Short mmCIF file of C-alpha atoms in Angstrom, two decimals:
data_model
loop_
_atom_site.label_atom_id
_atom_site.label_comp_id
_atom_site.label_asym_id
_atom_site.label_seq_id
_atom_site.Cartn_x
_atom_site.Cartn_y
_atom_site.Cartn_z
CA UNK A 1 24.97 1.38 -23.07
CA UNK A 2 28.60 2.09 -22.26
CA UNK A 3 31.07 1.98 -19.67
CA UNK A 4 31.36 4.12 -16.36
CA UNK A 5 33.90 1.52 -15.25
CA UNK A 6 36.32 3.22 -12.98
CA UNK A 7 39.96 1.88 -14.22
CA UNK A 8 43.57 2.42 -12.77
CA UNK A 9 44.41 3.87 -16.47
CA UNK A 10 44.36 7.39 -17.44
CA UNK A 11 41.69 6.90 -20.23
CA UNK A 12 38.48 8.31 -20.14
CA UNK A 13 36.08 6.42 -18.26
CA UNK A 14 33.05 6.80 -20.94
CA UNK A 15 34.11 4.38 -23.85
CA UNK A 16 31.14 4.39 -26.71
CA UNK A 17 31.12 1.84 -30.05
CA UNK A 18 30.44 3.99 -32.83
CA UNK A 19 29.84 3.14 -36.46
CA UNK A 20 32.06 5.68 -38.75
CA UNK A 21 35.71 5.48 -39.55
CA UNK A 22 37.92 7.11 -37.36
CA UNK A 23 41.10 9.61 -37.37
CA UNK A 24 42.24 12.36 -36.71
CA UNK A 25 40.03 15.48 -36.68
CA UNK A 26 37.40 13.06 -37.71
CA UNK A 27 33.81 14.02 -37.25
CA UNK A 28 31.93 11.44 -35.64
CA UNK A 29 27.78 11.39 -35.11
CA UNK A 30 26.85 9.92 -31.96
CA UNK A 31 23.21 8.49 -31.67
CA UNK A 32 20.22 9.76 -29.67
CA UNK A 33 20.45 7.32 -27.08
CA UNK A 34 23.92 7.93 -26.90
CA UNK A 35 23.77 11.87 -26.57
CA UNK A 36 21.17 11.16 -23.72
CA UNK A 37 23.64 9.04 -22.37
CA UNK A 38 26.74 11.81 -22.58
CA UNK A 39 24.75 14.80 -21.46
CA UNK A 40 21.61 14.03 -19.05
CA UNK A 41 23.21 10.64 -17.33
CA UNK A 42 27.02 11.50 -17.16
CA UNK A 43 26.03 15.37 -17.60
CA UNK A 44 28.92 15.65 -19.78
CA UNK A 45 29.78 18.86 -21.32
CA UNK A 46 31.28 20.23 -24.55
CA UNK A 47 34.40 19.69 -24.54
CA UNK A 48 34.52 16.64 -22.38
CA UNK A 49 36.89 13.51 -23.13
CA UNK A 50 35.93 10.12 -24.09
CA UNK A 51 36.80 7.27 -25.79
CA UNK A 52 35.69 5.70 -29.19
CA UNK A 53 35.99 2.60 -30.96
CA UNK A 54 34.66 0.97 -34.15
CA UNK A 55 35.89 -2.60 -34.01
CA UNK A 56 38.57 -2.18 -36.38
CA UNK A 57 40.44 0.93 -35.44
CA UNK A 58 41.71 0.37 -31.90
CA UNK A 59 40.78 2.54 -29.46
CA UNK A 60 40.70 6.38 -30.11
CA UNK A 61 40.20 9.84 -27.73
CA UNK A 62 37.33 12.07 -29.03
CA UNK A 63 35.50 15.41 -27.68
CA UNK A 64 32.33 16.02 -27.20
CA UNK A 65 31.61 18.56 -30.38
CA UNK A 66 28.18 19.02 -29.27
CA UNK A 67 25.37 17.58 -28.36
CA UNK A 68 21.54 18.00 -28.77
CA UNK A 69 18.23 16.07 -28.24
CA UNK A 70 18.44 14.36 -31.81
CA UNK A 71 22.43 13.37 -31.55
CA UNK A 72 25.70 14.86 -31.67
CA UNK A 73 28.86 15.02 -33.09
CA UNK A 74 32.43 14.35 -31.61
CA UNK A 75 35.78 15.49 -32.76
CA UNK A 76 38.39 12.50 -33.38
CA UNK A 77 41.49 13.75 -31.73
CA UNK A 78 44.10 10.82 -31.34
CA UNK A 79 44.79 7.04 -30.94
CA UNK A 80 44.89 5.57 -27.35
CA UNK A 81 45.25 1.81 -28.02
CA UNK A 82 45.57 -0.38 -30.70
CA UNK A 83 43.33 -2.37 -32.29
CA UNK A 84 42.97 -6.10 -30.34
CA UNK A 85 41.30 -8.78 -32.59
CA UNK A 86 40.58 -11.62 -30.64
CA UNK A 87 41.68 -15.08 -31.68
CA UNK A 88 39.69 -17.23 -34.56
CA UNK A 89 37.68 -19.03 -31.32
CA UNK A 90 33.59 -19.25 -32.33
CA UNK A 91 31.30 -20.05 -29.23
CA UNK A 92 28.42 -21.75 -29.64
CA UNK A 93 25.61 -22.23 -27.40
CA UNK A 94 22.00 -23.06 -27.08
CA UNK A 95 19.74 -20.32 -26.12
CA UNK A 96 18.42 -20.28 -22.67
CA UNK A 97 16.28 -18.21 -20.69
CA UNK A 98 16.69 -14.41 -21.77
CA UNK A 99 18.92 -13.14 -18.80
CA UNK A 100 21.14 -15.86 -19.20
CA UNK A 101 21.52 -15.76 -22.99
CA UNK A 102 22.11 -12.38 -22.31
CA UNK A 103 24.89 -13.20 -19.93
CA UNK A 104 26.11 -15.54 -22.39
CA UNK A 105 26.71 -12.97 -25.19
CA UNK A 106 28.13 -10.76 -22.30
CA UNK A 107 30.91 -13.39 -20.72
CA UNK A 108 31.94 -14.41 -24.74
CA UNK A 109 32.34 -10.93 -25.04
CA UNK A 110 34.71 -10.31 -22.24
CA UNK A 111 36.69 -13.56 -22.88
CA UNK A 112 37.26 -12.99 -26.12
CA UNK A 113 34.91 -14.79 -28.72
CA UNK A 114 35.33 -13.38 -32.11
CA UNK A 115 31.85 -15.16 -33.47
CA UNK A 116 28.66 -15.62 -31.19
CA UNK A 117 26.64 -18.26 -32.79
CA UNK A 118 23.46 -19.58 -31.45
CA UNK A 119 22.56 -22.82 -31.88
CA UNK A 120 18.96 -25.12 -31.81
CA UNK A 121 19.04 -27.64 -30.14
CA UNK A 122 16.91 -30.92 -30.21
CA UNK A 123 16.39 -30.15 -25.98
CA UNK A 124 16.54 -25.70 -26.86
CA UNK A 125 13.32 -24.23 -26.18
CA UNK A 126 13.66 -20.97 -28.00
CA UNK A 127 12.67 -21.25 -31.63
CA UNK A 128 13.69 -17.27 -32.36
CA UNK A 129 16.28 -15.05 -30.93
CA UNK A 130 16.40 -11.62 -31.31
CA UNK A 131 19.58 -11.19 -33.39
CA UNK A 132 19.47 -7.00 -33.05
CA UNK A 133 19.17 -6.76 -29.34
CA UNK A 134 21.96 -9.53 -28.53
CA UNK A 135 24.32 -7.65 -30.83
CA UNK A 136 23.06 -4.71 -29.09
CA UNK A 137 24.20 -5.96 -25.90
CA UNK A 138 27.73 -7.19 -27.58
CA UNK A 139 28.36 -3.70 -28.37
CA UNK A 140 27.86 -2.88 -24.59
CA UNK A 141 29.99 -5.86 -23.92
CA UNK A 142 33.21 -4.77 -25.69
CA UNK A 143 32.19 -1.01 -24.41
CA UNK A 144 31.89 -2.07 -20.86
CA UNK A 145 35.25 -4.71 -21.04
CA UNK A 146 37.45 -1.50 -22.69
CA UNK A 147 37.55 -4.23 -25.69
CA UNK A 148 38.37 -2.86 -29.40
CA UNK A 149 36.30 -5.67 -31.19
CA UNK A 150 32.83 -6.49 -31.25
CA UNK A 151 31.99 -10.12 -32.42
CA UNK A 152 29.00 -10.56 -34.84
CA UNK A 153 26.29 -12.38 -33.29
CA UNK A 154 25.19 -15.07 -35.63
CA UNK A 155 21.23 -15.59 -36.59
CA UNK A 156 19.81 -18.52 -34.96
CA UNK A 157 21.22 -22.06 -37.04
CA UNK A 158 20.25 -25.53 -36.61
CA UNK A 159 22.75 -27.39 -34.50
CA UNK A 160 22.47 -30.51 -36.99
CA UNK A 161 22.84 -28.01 -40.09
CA UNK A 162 25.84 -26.41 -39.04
CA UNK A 163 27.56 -29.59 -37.81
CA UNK A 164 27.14 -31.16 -41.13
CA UNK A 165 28.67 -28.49 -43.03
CA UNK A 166 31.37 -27.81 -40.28
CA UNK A 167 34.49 -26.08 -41.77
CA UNK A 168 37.00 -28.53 -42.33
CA UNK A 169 39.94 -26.92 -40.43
CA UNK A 170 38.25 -26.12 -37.14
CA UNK A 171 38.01 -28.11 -34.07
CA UNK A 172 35.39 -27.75 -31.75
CA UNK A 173 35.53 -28.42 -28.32
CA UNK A 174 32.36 -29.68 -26.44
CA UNK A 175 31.94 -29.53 -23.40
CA UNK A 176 30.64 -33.48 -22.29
CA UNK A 177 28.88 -33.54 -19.04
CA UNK A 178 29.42 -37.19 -19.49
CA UNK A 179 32.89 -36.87 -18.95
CA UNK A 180 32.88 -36.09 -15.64
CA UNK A 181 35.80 -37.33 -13.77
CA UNK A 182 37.77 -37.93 -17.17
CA UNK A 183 41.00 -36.42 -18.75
CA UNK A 184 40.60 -33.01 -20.51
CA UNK A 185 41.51 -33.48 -24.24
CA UNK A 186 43.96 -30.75 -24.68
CA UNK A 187 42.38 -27.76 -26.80
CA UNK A 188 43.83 -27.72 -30.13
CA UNK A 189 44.71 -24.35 -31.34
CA UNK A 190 42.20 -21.52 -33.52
CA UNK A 191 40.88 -22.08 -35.69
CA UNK A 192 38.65 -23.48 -33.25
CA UNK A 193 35.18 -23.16 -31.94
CA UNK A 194 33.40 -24.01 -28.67
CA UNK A 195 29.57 -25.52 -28.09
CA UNK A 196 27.97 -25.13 -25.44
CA UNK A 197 25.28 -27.36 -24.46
CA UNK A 198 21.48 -26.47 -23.47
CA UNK A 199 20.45 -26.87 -19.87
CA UNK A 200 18.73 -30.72 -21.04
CA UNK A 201 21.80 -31.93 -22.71
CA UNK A 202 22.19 -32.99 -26.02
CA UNK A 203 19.81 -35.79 -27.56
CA UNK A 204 20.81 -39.20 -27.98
CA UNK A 205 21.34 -38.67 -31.94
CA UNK A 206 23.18 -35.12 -31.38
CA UNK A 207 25.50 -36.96 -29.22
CA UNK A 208 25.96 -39.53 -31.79
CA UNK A 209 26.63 -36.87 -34.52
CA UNK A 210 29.10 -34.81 -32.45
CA UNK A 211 31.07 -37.98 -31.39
CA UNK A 212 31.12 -38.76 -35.20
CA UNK A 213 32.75 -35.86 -36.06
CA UNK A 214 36.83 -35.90 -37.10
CA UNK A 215 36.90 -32.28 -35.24
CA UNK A 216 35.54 -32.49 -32.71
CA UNK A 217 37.21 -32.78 -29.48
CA UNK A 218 35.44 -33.47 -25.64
CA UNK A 219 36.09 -31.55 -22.87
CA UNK A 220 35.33 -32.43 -19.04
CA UNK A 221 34.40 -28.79 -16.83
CA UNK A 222 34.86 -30.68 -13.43
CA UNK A 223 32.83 -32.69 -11.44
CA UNK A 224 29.92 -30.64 -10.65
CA UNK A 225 27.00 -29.58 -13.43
CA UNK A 226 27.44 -25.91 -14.58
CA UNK A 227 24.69 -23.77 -15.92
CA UNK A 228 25.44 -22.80 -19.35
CA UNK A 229 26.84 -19.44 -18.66
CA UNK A 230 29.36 -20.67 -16.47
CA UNK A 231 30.22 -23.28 -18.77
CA UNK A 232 30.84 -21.03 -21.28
CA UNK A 233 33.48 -18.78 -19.61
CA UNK A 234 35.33 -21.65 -17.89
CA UNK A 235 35.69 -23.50 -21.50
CA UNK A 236 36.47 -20.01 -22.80
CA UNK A 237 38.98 -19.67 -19.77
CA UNK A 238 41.16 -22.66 -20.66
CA UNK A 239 41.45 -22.35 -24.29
CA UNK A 240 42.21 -18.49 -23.81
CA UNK A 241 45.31 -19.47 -21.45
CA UNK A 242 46.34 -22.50 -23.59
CA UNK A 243 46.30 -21.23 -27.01
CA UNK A 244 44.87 -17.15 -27.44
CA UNK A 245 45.55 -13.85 -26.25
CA UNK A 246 45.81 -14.24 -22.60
CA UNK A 247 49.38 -14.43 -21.34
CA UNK A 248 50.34 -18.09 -20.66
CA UNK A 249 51.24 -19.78 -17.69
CA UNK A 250 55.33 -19.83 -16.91
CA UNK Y 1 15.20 -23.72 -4.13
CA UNK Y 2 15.33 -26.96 -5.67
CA UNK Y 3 16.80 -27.90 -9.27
CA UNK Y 4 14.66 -29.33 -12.31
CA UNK Y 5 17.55 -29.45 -14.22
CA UNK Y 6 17.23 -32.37 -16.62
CA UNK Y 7 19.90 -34.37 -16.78
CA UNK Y 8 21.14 -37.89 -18.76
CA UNK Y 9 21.86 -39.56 -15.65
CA UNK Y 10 19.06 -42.04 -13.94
CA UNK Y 11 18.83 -39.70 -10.66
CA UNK Y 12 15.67 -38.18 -9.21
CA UNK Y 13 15.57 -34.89 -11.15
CA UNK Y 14 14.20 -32.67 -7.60
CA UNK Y 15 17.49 -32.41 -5.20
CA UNK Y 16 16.78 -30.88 -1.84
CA UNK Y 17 19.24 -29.77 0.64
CA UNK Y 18 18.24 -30.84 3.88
CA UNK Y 19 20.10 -30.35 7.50
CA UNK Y 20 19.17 -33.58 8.94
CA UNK Y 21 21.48 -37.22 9.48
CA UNK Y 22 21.20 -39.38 6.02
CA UNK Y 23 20.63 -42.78 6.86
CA UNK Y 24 19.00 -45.71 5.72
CA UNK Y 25 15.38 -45.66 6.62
CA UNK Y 26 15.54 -42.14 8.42
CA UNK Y 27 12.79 -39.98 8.13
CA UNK Y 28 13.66 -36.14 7.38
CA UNK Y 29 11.33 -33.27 7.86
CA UNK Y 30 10.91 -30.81 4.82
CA UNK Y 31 10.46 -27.32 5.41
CA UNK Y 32 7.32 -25.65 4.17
CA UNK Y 33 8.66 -24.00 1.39
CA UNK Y 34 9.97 -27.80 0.27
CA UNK Y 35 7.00 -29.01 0.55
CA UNK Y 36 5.13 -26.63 -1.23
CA UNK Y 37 7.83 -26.53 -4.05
CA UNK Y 38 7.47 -30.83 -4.23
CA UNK Y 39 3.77 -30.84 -4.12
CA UNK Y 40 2.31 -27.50 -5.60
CA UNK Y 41 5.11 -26.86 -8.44
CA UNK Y 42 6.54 -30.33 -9.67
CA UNK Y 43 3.13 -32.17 -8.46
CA UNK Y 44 4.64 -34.59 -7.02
CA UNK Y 45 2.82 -37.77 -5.59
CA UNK Y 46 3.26 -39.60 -2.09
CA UNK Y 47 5.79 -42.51 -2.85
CA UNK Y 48 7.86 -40.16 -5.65
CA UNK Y 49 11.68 -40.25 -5.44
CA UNK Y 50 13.89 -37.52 -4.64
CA UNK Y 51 17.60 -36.53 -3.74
CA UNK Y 52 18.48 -35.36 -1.12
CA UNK Y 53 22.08 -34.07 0.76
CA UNK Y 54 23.12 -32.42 3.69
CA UNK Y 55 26.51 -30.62 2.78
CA UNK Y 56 28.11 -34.46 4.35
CA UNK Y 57 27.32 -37.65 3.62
CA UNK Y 58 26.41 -37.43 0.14
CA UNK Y 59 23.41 -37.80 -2.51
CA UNK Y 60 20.99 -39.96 -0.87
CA UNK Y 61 17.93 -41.44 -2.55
CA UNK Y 62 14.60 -40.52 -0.75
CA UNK Y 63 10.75 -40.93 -1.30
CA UNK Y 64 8.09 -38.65 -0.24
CA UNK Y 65 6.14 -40.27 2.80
CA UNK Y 66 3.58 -37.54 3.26
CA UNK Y 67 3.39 -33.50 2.08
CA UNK Y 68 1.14 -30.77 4.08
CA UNK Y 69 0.57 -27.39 4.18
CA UNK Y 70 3.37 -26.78 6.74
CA UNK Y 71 5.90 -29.38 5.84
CA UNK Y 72 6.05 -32.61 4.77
CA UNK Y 73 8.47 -36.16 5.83
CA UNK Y 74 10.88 -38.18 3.45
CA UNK Y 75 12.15 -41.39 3.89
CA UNK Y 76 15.71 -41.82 3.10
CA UNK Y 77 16.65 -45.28 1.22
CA UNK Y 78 20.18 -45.54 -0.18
CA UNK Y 79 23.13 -43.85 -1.19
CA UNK Y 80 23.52 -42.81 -4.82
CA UNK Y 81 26.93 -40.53 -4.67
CA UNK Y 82 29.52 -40.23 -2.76
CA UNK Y 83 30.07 -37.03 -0.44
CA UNK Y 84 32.47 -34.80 -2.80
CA UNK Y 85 33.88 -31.96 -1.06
CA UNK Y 86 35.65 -29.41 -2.79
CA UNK Y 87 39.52 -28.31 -2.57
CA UNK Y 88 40.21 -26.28 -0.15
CA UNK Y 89 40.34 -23.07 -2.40
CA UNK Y 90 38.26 -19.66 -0.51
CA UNK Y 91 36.95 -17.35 -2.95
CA UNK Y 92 37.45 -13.52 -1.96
CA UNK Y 93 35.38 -10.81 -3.59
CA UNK Y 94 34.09 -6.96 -3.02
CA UNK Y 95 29.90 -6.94 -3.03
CA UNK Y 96 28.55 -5.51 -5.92
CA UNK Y 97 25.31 -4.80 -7.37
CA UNK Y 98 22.72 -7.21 -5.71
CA UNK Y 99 22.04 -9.10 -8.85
CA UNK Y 100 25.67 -9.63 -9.92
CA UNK Y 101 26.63 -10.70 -5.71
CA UNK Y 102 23.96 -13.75 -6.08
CA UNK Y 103 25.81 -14.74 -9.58
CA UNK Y 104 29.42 -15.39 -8.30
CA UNK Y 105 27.78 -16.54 -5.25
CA UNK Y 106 26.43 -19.36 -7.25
CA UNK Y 107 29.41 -19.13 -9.60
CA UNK Y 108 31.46 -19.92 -6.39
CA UNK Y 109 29.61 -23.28 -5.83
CA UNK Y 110 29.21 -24.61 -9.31
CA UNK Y 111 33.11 -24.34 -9.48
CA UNK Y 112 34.10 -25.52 -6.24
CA UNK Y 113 34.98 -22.80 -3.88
CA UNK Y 114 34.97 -23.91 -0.15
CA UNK Y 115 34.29 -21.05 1.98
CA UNK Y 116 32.84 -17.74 -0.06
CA UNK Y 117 34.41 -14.45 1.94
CA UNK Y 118 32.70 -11.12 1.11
CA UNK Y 119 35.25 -8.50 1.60
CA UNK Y 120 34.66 -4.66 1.98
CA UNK Y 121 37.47 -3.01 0.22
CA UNK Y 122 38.00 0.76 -0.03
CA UNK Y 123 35.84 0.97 -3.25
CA UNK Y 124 33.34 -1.58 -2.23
CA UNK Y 125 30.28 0.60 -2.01
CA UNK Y 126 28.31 -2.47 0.24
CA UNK Y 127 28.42 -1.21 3.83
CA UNK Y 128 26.34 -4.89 4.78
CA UNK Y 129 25.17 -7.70 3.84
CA UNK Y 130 22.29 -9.91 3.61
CA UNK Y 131 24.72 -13.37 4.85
CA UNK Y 132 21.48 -15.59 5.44
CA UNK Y 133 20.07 -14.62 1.76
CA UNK Y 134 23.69 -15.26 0.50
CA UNK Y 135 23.69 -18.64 2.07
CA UNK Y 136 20.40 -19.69 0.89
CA UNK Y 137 21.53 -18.94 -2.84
CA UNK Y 138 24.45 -20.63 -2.37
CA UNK Y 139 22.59 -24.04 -0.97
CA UNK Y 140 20.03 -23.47 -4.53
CA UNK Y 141 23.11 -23.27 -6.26
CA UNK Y 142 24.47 -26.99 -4.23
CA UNK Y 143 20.83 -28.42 -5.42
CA UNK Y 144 20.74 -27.15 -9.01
CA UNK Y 145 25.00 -28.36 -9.73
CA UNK Y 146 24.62 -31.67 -8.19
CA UNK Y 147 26.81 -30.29 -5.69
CA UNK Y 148 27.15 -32.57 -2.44
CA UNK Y 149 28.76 -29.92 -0.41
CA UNK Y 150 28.10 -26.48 0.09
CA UNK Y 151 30.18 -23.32 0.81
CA UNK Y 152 30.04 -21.40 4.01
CA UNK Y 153 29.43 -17.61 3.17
CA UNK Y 154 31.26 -15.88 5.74
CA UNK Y 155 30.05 -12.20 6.93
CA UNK Y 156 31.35 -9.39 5.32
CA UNK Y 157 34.88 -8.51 6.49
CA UNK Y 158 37.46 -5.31 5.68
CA UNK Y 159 39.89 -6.14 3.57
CA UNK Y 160 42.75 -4.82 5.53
CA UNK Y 161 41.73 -6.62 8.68
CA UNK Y 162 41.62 -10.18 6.53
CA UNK Y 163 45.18 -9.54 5.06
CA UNK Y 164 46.73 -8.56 8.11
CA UNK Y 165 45.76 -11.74 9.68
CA UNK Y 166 46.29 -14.08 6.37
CA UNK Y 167 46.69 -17.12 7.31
CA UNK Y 168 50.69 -18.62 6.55
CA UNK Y 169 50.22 -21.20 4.43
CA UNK Y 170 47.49 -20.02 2.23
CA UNK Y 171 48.35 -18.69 -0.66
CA UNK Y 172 46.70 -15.41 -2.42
CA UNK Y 173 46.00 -15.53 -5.88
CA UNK Y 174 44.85 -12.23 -6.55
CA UNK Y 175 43.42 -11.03 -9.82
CA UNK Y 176 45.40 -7.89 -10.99
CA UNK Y 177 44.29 -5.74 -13.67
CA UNK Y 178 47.32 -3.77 -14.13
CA UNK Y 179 49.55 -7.20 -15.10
CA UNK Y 180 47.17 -7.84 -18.59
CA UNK Y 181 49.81 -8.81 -21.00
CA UNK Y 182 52.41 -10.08 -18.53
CA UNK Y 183 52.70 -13.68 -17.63
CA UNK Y 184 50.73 -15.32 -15.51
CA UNK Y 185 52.28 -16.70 -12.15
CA UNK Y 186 51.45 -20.15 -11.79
CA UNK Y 187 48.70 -21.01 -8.82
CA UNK Y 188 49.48 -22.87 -5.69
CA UNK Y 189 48.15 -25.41 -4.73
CA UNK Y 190 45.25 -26.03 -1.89
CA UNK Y 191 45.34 -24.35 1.15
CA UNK Y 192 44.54 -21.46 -1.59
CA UNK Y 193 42.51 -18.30 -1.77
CA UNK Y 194 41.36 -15.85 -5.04
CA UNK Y 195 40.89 -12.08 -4.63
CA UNK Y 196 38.57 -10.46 -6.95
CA UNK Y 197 38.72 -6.74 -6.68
CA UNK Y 198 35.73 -4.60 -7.14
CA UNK Y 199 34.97 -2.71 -10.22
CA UNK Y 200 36.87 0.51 -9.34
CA UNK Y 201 39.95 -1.47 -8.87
CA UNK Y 202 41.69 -1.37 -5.55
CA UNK Y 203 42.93 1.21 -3.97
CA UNK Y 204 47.16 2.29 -3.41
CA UNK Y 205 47.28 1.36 -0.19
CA UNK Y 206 45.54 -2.05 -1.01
CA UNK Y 207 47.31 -2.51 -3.68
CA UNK Y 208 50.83 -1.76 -1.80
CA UNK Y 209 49.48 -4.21 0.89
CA UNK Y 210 48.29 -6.69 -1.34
CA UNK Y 211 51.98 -6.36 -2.81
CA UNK Y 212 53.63 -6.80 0.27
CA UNK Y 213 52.11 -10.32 1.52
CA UNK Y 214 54.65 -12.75 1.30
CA UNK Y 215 51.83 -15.44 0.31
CA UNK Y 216 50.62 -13.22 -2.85
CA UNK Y 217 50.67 -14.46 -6.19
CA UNK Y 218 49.52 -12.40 -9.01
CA UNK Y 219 47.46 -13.24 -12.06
CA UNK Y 220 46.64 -11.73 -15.54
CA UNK Y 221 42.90 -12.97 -16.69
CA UNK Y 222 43.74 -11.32 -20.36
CA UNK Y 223 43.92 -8.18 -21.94
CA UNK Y 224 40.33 -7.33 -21.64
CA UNK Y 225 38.51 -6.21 -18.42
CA UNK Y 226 36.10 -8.46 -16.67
CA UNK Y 227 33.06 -8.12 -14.50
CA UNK Y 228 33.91 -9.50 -11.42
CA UNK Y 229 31.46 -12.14 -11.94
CA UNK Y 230 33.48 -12.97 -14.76
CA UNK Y 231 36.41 -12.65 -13.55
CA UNK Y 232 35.89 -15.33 -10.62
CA UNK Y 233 34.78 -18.35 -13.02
CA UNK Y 234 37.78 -17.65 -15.20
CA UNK Y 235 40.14 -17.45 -12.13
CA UNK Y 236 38.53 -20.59 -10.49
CA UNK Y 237 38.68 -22.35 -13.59
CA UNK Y 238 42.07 -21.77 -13.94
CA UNK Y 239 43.02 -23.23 -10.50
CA UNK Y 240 40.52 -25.82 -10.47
CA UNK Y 241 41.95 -27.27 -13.96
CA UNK Y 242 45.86 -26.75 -11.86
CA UNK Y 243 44.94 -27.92 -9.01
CA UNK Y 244 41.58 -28.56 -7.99
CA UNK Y 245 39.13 -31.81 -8.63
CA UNK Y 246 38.19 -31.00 -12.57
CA UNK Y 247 40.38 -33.58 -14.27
CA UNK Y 248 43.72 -32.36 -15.11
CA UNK Y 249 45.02 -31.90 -18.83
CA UNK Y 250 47.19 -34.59 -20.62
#
């Protein structure tokens, strides 16, 4: 659901993804849940400011139009912030138990994945994910993180599948518990993508097939075992500072 | 409690923290809710192997001597790790919500924070904490990383009294929201602290006081807003891979 972040910034503090193109004097529907959310939890009323985005449009200031038990509508009024595409960096990760997957989808979110994909794993336990409710809770993501983009959550793939059609141009970094006291390979630069292992490791012949592979580069996350959600934002972390969108080290 | 992480290396795969002297041949005393965990959830047999570490002297290997209802005795054989403390690098941060406390508490320890200091900050809503439940999470969080060491989490202190007693040489590396987009001040190294604010943000007067101490250093984690959670892996990671005992880039 979305944000009641208090910021330092002038912008309204309720931010809500919304579906429908967006400009000026632009009508927008809001959803049920989302009306609920405006009027009986923030209580809301007409004429009240908040924020809209629709992952392509930057960030825009809207009114509250009206607002009923089915929906309601929202006048488009004017831009705030531009639109902030994250860089061409895919994270991929085995799906764990369902808090932390959905912590997962959360952190890659926040730091800035542009594609979610999970991945099956010979040592994964889940067999299904629900695809809906994790982009669900990427949409509250990028609400909650004042982001302008919402990555697509991919369906569940086979790990050995996707690595044996891997796009040609894009490294992936992996993080190797093995490596443990090694050097870091530097990150090379997007495109790129990130895997994540499951909590058992890789097998024996996943290993073999990811060390096999011309793009693939290893990556050591410190002496001490992470969980997989951890993992993911410190791997996330470095390649952000090395080589997208966050400001780089002097 | 203890970890069933499974992992590629030949170690026991139950690690228990335990307060007692490591030493060939010594016997340690499990508490009950070892024992139970040992014997009732991982079945384990008389004679079975564990690890076990007391925050000093290393992973020890152990074998269970006898388990009862109250307790139960190990018998400590050999060394299998070195002690590995980590940098000394405090981790500051405002309570939050219960649930999201008890994740960068264990965030803290998988990436090698020393000393975890709760602070209250003018937009902190905690008032207390619960310091022993805090510890005990962090100690789960020792057992389930392969962590030898683990953090001291220090009783909930005002912000303003910490700062205006900061110790000289230990730098500040505080976590500023209002910098995204600028360029990120390098970290120093160890003796080092991180400040993560709360989710409202700090207030002026922090902020002007935060400002004003000669051993801050200010840093940018991206243009998007993180959970504090969030925010403290990415900000650890960043030092750790600077500074700290993850292996350093080539």
């Amino acid at each position: 659901m979305p944000s009641d972040l208090s910021r330092n910034d002038p912008r309204p503090k309720v931010r809500l993804y919304v579906e429908q193109a967006l400009g000026q004097g632009q009508h927008i529907a809001v959803t049920q849940d989302q009306a609920h959310y405006l009027g009986n939890v923030m209580r809301m009323p007409e004429g009240a400011e908040v924020a809209v985005f629709n992952g392509k449009a930057g960030e825009w200031r809207a009114r509250i139009a009206g607002l009923s038990k089915r929906g309601g509508t929202l006048t488009c009024e004017a831009p705030v912030a531009p639109q902030l595409d994250p860089p061409d960096l895919w994270l991929l990760f085995a799906p764990i138990k369902k808090a932390r997957t959905d912590f997962i989808v959360e952190k890659a979110v926040e730091m800035g994945a542009s594609r979610i994909l999970p991945v099956q794993t010979e040592f994964t336990n889940a067999e299904r994910i629900r695809r809906d409710r994790l982009q669900a809770h990427a949409i509250e993501a990028a609400e909650q993180s004042a982001g302008t983009f919402v990555p697509e959550v991919a369906e569940l793939q086979r790990l050995d599948r996707l690595l044996a059609d891997w796009p040609e141009g894009r490294s992936l970094w992996w993080a190797d518990e093995s490596l443990a006291g090694a050097t870091l390979a530097e990150p090379a630069p997007a495109p790129a993508a990130i895997l994540i292992g499951p909590e058992g490791g890789f097998s024996p012949a996943e290993r073999a097939r990811l060390k096999a592979l011309p793009q693939i580069r290893r990556l050591s996350l410190g002496p001490r075992i992470l969980r997989a959600d951890t993992a993911a934002v410190a791997a996330l972390t470095l390649w952000q500072a090395r080589h997208g969108d966050w400001p780089h080290q002097t």
